[in-house]
Short mmCIF file of C-alpha atoms in Angstrom, two decimals:
data_model
loop_
_atom_site.label_atom_id
_atom_site.label_comp_id
_atom_site.label_asym_id
_atom_site.label_seq_id
_atom_site.Cartn_x
_atom_site.Cartn_y
_atom_site.Cartn_z
CA UNK A 1 10.53 -24.56 -35.33
CA UNK A 2 13.28 -23.33 -33.00
CA UNK A 3 14.10 -26.78 -31.65
CA UNK A 4 13.16 -25.78 -28.10
CA UNK A 5 10.21 -27.80 -26.81
CA UNK A 6 7.94 -26.67 -24.03
CA UNK A 7 5.10 -28.51 -22.34
CA UNK A 8 2.31 -28.03 -21.61
CA UNK A 9 1.28 -25.44 -24.20
CA UNK A 10 -1.74 -24.38 -22.19
CA UNK A 11 -2.56 -24.80 -18.54
CA UNK A 12 -5.44 -23.60 -16.42
CA UNK A 13 -5.21 -24.00 -12.69
CA UNK A 14 -6.65 -22.55 -9.51
CA UNK A 15 -5.09 -20.13 -7.08
CA UNK A 16 -2.93 -21.77 -4.46
CA UNK A 17 -2.01 -24.67 -6.69
CA UNK A 18 1.39 -25.73 -7.95
CA UNK A 19 2.40 -26.39 -11.55
CA UNK A 20 5.50 -27.55 -13.34
CA UNK A 21 6.51 -26.33 -16.76
CA UNK A 22 8.92 -28.40 -18.76
CA UNK A 23 11.50 -27.44 -21.34
CA UNK A 24 13.77 -29.41 -23.63
CA UNK A 25 16.52 -27.27 -25.15
CA UNK A 26 17.78 -27.48 -28.69
CA UNK A 27 20.08 -30.37 -29.33
CA UNK A 28 23.59 -29.39 -28.25
CA UNK A 29 22.53 -26.37 -26.21
CA UNK A 30 23.78 -26.40 -22.65
CA UNK A 31 22.17 -23.24 -21.39
CA UNK A 32 18.51 -22.81 -20.59
CA UNK A 33 16.67 -19.60 -19.77
CA UNK A 34 13.20 -18.95 -18.42
CA UNK A 35 11.23 -15.81 -19.19
CA UNK A 36 7.81 -14.62 -18.11
CA UNK A 37 5.67 -12.50 -20.35
CA UNK A 38 2.72 -10.86 -18.70
CA UNK A 39 0.57 -8.04 -19.98
CA UNK A 40 1.79 -5.43 -17.54
CA UNK A 41 5.43 -6.46 -17.15
CA UNK A 42 6.44 -7.30 -20.67
CA UNK A 43 9.13 -9.90 -21.13
CA UNK A 44 11.00 -10.56 -17.89
CA UNK A 45 14.03 -12.73 -17.35
CA UNK A 46 13.54 -15.22 -14.55
CA UNK A 47 16.52 -17.53 -14.33
CA UNK A 48 19.28 -19.19 -16.31
CA UNK A 49 20.98 -22.56 -16.03
CA UNK A 50 24.11 -23.82 -17.65
CA UNK A 51 24.92 -27.49 -17.71
CA UNK A 52 22.87 -28.16 -14.62
CA UNK A 53 23.97 -25.21 -12.54
CA UNK A 54 22.18 -21.98 -11.87
CA UNK A 55 24.03 -19.21 -13.67
CA UNK A 56 21.96 -16.08 -13.27
CA UNK A 57 18.81 -15.04 -11.54
CA UNK A 58 16.45 -12.29 -12.56
CA UNK A 59 13.11 -11.23 -11.18
CA UNK A 60 12.06 -14.63 -10.03
CA UNK A 61 9.68 -14.89 -7.10
CA UNK A 62 10.51 -17.07 -4.11
CA UNK A 63 7.41 -19.11 -4.90
CA UNK A 64 9.05 -20.10 -8.16
CA UNK A 65 11.97 -22.44 -8.58
CA UNK A 66 13.71 -24.13 -11.44
CA UNK A 67 16.29 -26.75 -12.15
CA UNK A 68 18.17 -28.26 -15.02
CA UNK A 69 18.60 -32.00 -15.07
CA UNK A 70 21.57 -34.09 -16.26
CA UNK A 71 19.86 -34.66 -19.60
CA UNK A 72 19.73 -30.82 -19.87
CA UNK A 73 15.98 -30.49 -19.81
CA UNK A 74 14.67 -27.95 -17.36
CA UNK A 75 11.61 -27.51 -15.22
CA UNK A 76 10.10 -24.36 -13.81
CA UNK A 77 8.02 -24.95 -10.70
CA UNK A 78 5.42 -22.38 -9.76
CA UNK A 79 3.75 -22.77 -6.38
CA UNK A 80 1.08 -21.02 -4.32
CA UNK A 81 -0.19 -19.60 -7.56
CA UNK A 82 -1.84 -16.23 -7.64
CA UNK A 83 -4.01 -14.61 -10.29
CA UNK A 84 -1.10 -12.35 -11.19
CA UNK A 85 1.00 -15.33 -12.17
CA UNK A 86 -1.11 -15.78 -15.26
CA UNK A 87 1.32 -15.27 -18.10
CA UNK A 88 3.14 -16.81 -20.99
CA UNK A 89 6.27 -18.58 -19.79
CA UNK A 90 9.04 -18.99 -22.29
CA UNK A 91 11.96 -21.29 -22.20
CA UNK A 92 14.96 -20.50 -24.36
CA UNK A 93 18.29 -22.15 -24.96
CA UNK A 94 21.70 -21.36 -26.31
CA UNK A 95 24.91 -23.25 -26.79
CA UNK A 96 26.77 -21.48 -24.01
CA UNK A 97 25.83 -18.61 -21.73
CA UNK A 98 28.94 -16.51 -22.15
CA UNK A 99 30.39 -14.98 -25.27
CA UNK A 100 27.15 -13.15 -25.07
CA UNK A 101 26.65 -12.99 -28.74
CA UNK A 102 25.16 -16.43 -28.66
CA UNK A 103 21.66 -16.21 -29.96
CA UNK A 104 19.04 -17.64 -27.70
CA UNK A 105 16.24 -19.56 -29.30
CA UNK A 106 12.82 -19.57 -27.75
CA UNK A 107 10.26 -22.28 -27.36
CA UNK A 108 6.63 -21.64 -28.19
CA UNK A 109 5.81 -20.84 -24.59
CA UNK A 110 3.45 -22.25 -21.99
CA UNK A 111 0.27 -20.30 -21.42
CA UNK A 112 -0.63 -20.36 -17.76
CA UNK A 113 -3.99 -19.12 -16.61
CA UNK A 114 -4.67 -18.98 -12.90
CA UNK A 115 -8.35 -18.74 -11.99
CA UNK B 1 22.52 -0.42 -16.18
CA UNK B 2 21.19 -1.55 -19.49
CA UNK B 3 17.92 -0.50 -20.99
CA UNK B 4 16.04 -0.96 -24.23
CA UNK B 5 13.33 1.47 -25.28
CA UNK B 6 10.78 0.82 -27.97
CA UNK B 7 8.81 4.01 -27.89
CA UNK B 8 6.21 2.90 -30.42
CA UNK B 9 3.61 0.83 -28.61
CA UNK B 10 1.46 0.12 -31.65
CA UNK B 11 1.78 0.84 -35.34
CA UNK B 12 -0.91 0.31 -37.92
CA UNK B 13 -0.16 0.33 -41.64
CA UNK B 14 -1.83 -0.73 -44.83
CA UNK B 15 -0.39 -3.60 -46.79
CA UNK B 16 2.53 -2.68 -49.06
CA UNK B 17 3.50 0.30 -46.96
CA UNK B 18 7.00 0.48 -45.54
CA UNK B 19 7.25 0.63 -41.77
CA UNK B 20 10.14 1.30 -39.40
CA UNK B 21 10.22 0.07 -35.83
CA UNK B 22 12.45 2.07 -33.54
CA UNK B 23 14.77 0.73 -30.89
CA UNK B 24 17.00 2.80 -28.63
CA UNK B 25 19.31 1.14 -26.16
CA UNK B 26 21.45 2.21 -23.24
CA UNK B 27 24.62 0.57 -22.04
CA UNK B 28 28.02 1.68 -20.81
CA UNK B 29 29.66 -1.42 -22.20
CA UNK B 30 31.60 -1.12 -25.41
CA UNK B 31 30.92 -4.67 -26.46
CA UNK B 32 27.33 -5.76 -26.68
CA UNK B 33 24.85 -7.53 -28.89
CA UNK B 34 21.52 -6.44 -30.21
CA UNK B 35 18.67 -8.65 -31.32
CA UNK B 36 15.25 -8.43 -32.87
CA UNK B 37 12.58 -11.02 -32.22
CA UNK B 38 9.13 -11.40 -33.72
CA UNK B 39 6.14 -12.64 -31.77
CA UNK B 40 3.23 -13.51 -34.08
CA UNK B 41 -0.30 -13.92 -32.71
CA UNK B 42 0.40 -17.57 -31.98
CA UNK B 43 2.71 -16.43 -29.19
CA UNK B 44 6.08 -17.94 -29.92
CA UNK B 45 9.19 -15.80 -30.16
CA UNK B 46 11.10 -15.98 -33.41
CA UNK B 47 14.69 -14.82 -33.76
CA UNK B 48 15.22 -12.34 -36.61
CA UNK B 49 18.69 -10.89 -36.32
CA UNK B 50 21.74 -10.49 -34.10
CA UNK B 51 24.20 -7.63 -34.34
CA UNK B 52 27.40 -7.03 -32.40
CA UNK B 53 28.51 -3.57 -31.38
CA UNK B 54 31.54 -3.57 -33.65
CA UNK B 55 29.60 -4.18 -36.80
CA UNK B 56 27.68 -1.13 -37.89
CA UNK B 57 26.96 -2.34 -41.37
CA UNK B 58 23.32 -2.28 -42.19
CA UNK B 59 21.78 -5.59 -43.07
CA UNK B 60 19.08 -6.54 -45.49
CA UNK B 61 17.24 -9.82 -45.55
CA UNK B 62 14.47 -9.92 -48.09
CA UNK B 63 11.91 -7.32 -47.10
CA UNK B 64 13.60 -6.78 -43.73
CA UNK B 65 16.42 -4.35 -43.10
CA UNK B 66 18.17 -3.11 -40.00
CA UNK B 67 19.90 0.22 -39.41
CA UNK B 68 22.41 0.16 -36.56
CA UNK B 69 23.79 3.55 -35.48
CA UNK B 70 26.05 3.62 -32.45
CA UNK B 71 26.16 7.40 -32.48
CA UNK B 72 22.48 7.52 -31.58
CA UNK B 73 22.34 4.13 -29.81
CA UNK B 74 19.67 2.96 -32.16
CA UNK B 75 18.96 -0.27 -33.93
CA UNK B 76 15.91 0.29 -36.10
CA UNK B 77 14.07 -2.31 -38.09
CA UNK B 78 12.34 -1.59 -41.39
CA UNK B 79 9.87 -3.81 -43.17
CA UNK B 80 9.48 -2.93 -46.83
CA UNK B 81 6.21 -3.59 -48.64
CA UNK B 82 4.56 -4.89 -45.50
CA UNK B 83 2.25 -7.87 -45.62
CA UNK B 84 -0.57 -9.04 -43.38
CA UNK B 85 1.63 -11.87 -42.16
CA UNK B 86 4.00 -9.29 -40.73
CA UNK B 87 1.39 -8.46 -38.10
CA UNK B 88 3.06 -9.31 -34.82
CA UNK B 89 4.77 -7.87 -31.79
CA UNK B 90 8.42 -7.10 -32.42
CA UNK B 91 10.95 -7.05 -29.61
CA UNK B 92 14.33 -5.42 -29.59
CA UNK B 93 16.83 -6.84 -27.11
CA UNK B 94 20.29 -6.13 -25.72
CA UNK B 95 22.92 -8.31 -24.16
CA UNK B 96 26.27 -7.08 -22.90
CA UNK B 97 29.44 -9.11 -22.91
CA UNK B 98 29.56 -11.40 -19.93
CA UNK B 99 25.93 -10.68 -19.20
CA UNK B 100 23.80 -13.68 -18.61
CA UNK B 101 20.50 -12.14 -19.36
CA UNK B 102 19.01 -10.45 -22.34
CA UNK B 103 17.20 -7.18 -21.75
CA UNK B 104 14.08 -6.80 -23.84
CA UNK B 105 12.22 -3.71 -24.87
CA UNK B 106 8.50 -3.52 -24.24
CA UNK B 107 7.76 -4.50 -27.81
CA UNK B 108 5.98 -2.78 -30.69
CA UNK B 109 2.73 -4.26 -31.92
CA UNK B 110 2.44 -3.98 -35.70
CA UNK B 111 -0.91 -4.28 -37.43
CA UNK B 112 -0.83 -4.67 -41.19
CA UNK B 113 -4.23 -4.27 -42.78
CA UNK B 114 -5.12 -5.76 -46.13
#
């Protein structure tokens, strides 16, 4: 158990819909990361937050957005869903984002299936 | 630009065999960190090891060992006496100093047959 909690674990939804994935970081971790793992793209970095502020952005679609709340939990919002958005979405956390040697710990992921 | 290459897409071994997973990375930075993660069939990602670029000592942890060679930009992972429970996808990853994202390789899927 990494200490990072993600909900829901599994989600099936229809195209065009909107979903929200939730992440609670490990206790004491201020930085949260979101990754998408799809069959054809491997593991892709989406976005990172540190203490409530966006810190870095990767290959995140405009239909997707995220935020980190004052209690440090984070949500990833996926809208206008397409079949290609079906993937495993990971949340990860670390103590701080810089001093890059900080290990990031991953949650168990949220399986999203768009039908 | 940074890049991580795991050339082995899939490896299949019989239990008790030793297996080495290759990882080659590219970066122009002199300070960076390398990681290995395991993804078992259940899907979660499990941290295995972190290595910084100034520490080239090989590391052994039980049946796992890692060989870091800066001269060849490689950070290979060996499982000794493999077991069925080692069946998983293994990811090698790179992060450079000041970088906010971790670059992952495509992963190597390891099948260990009984």
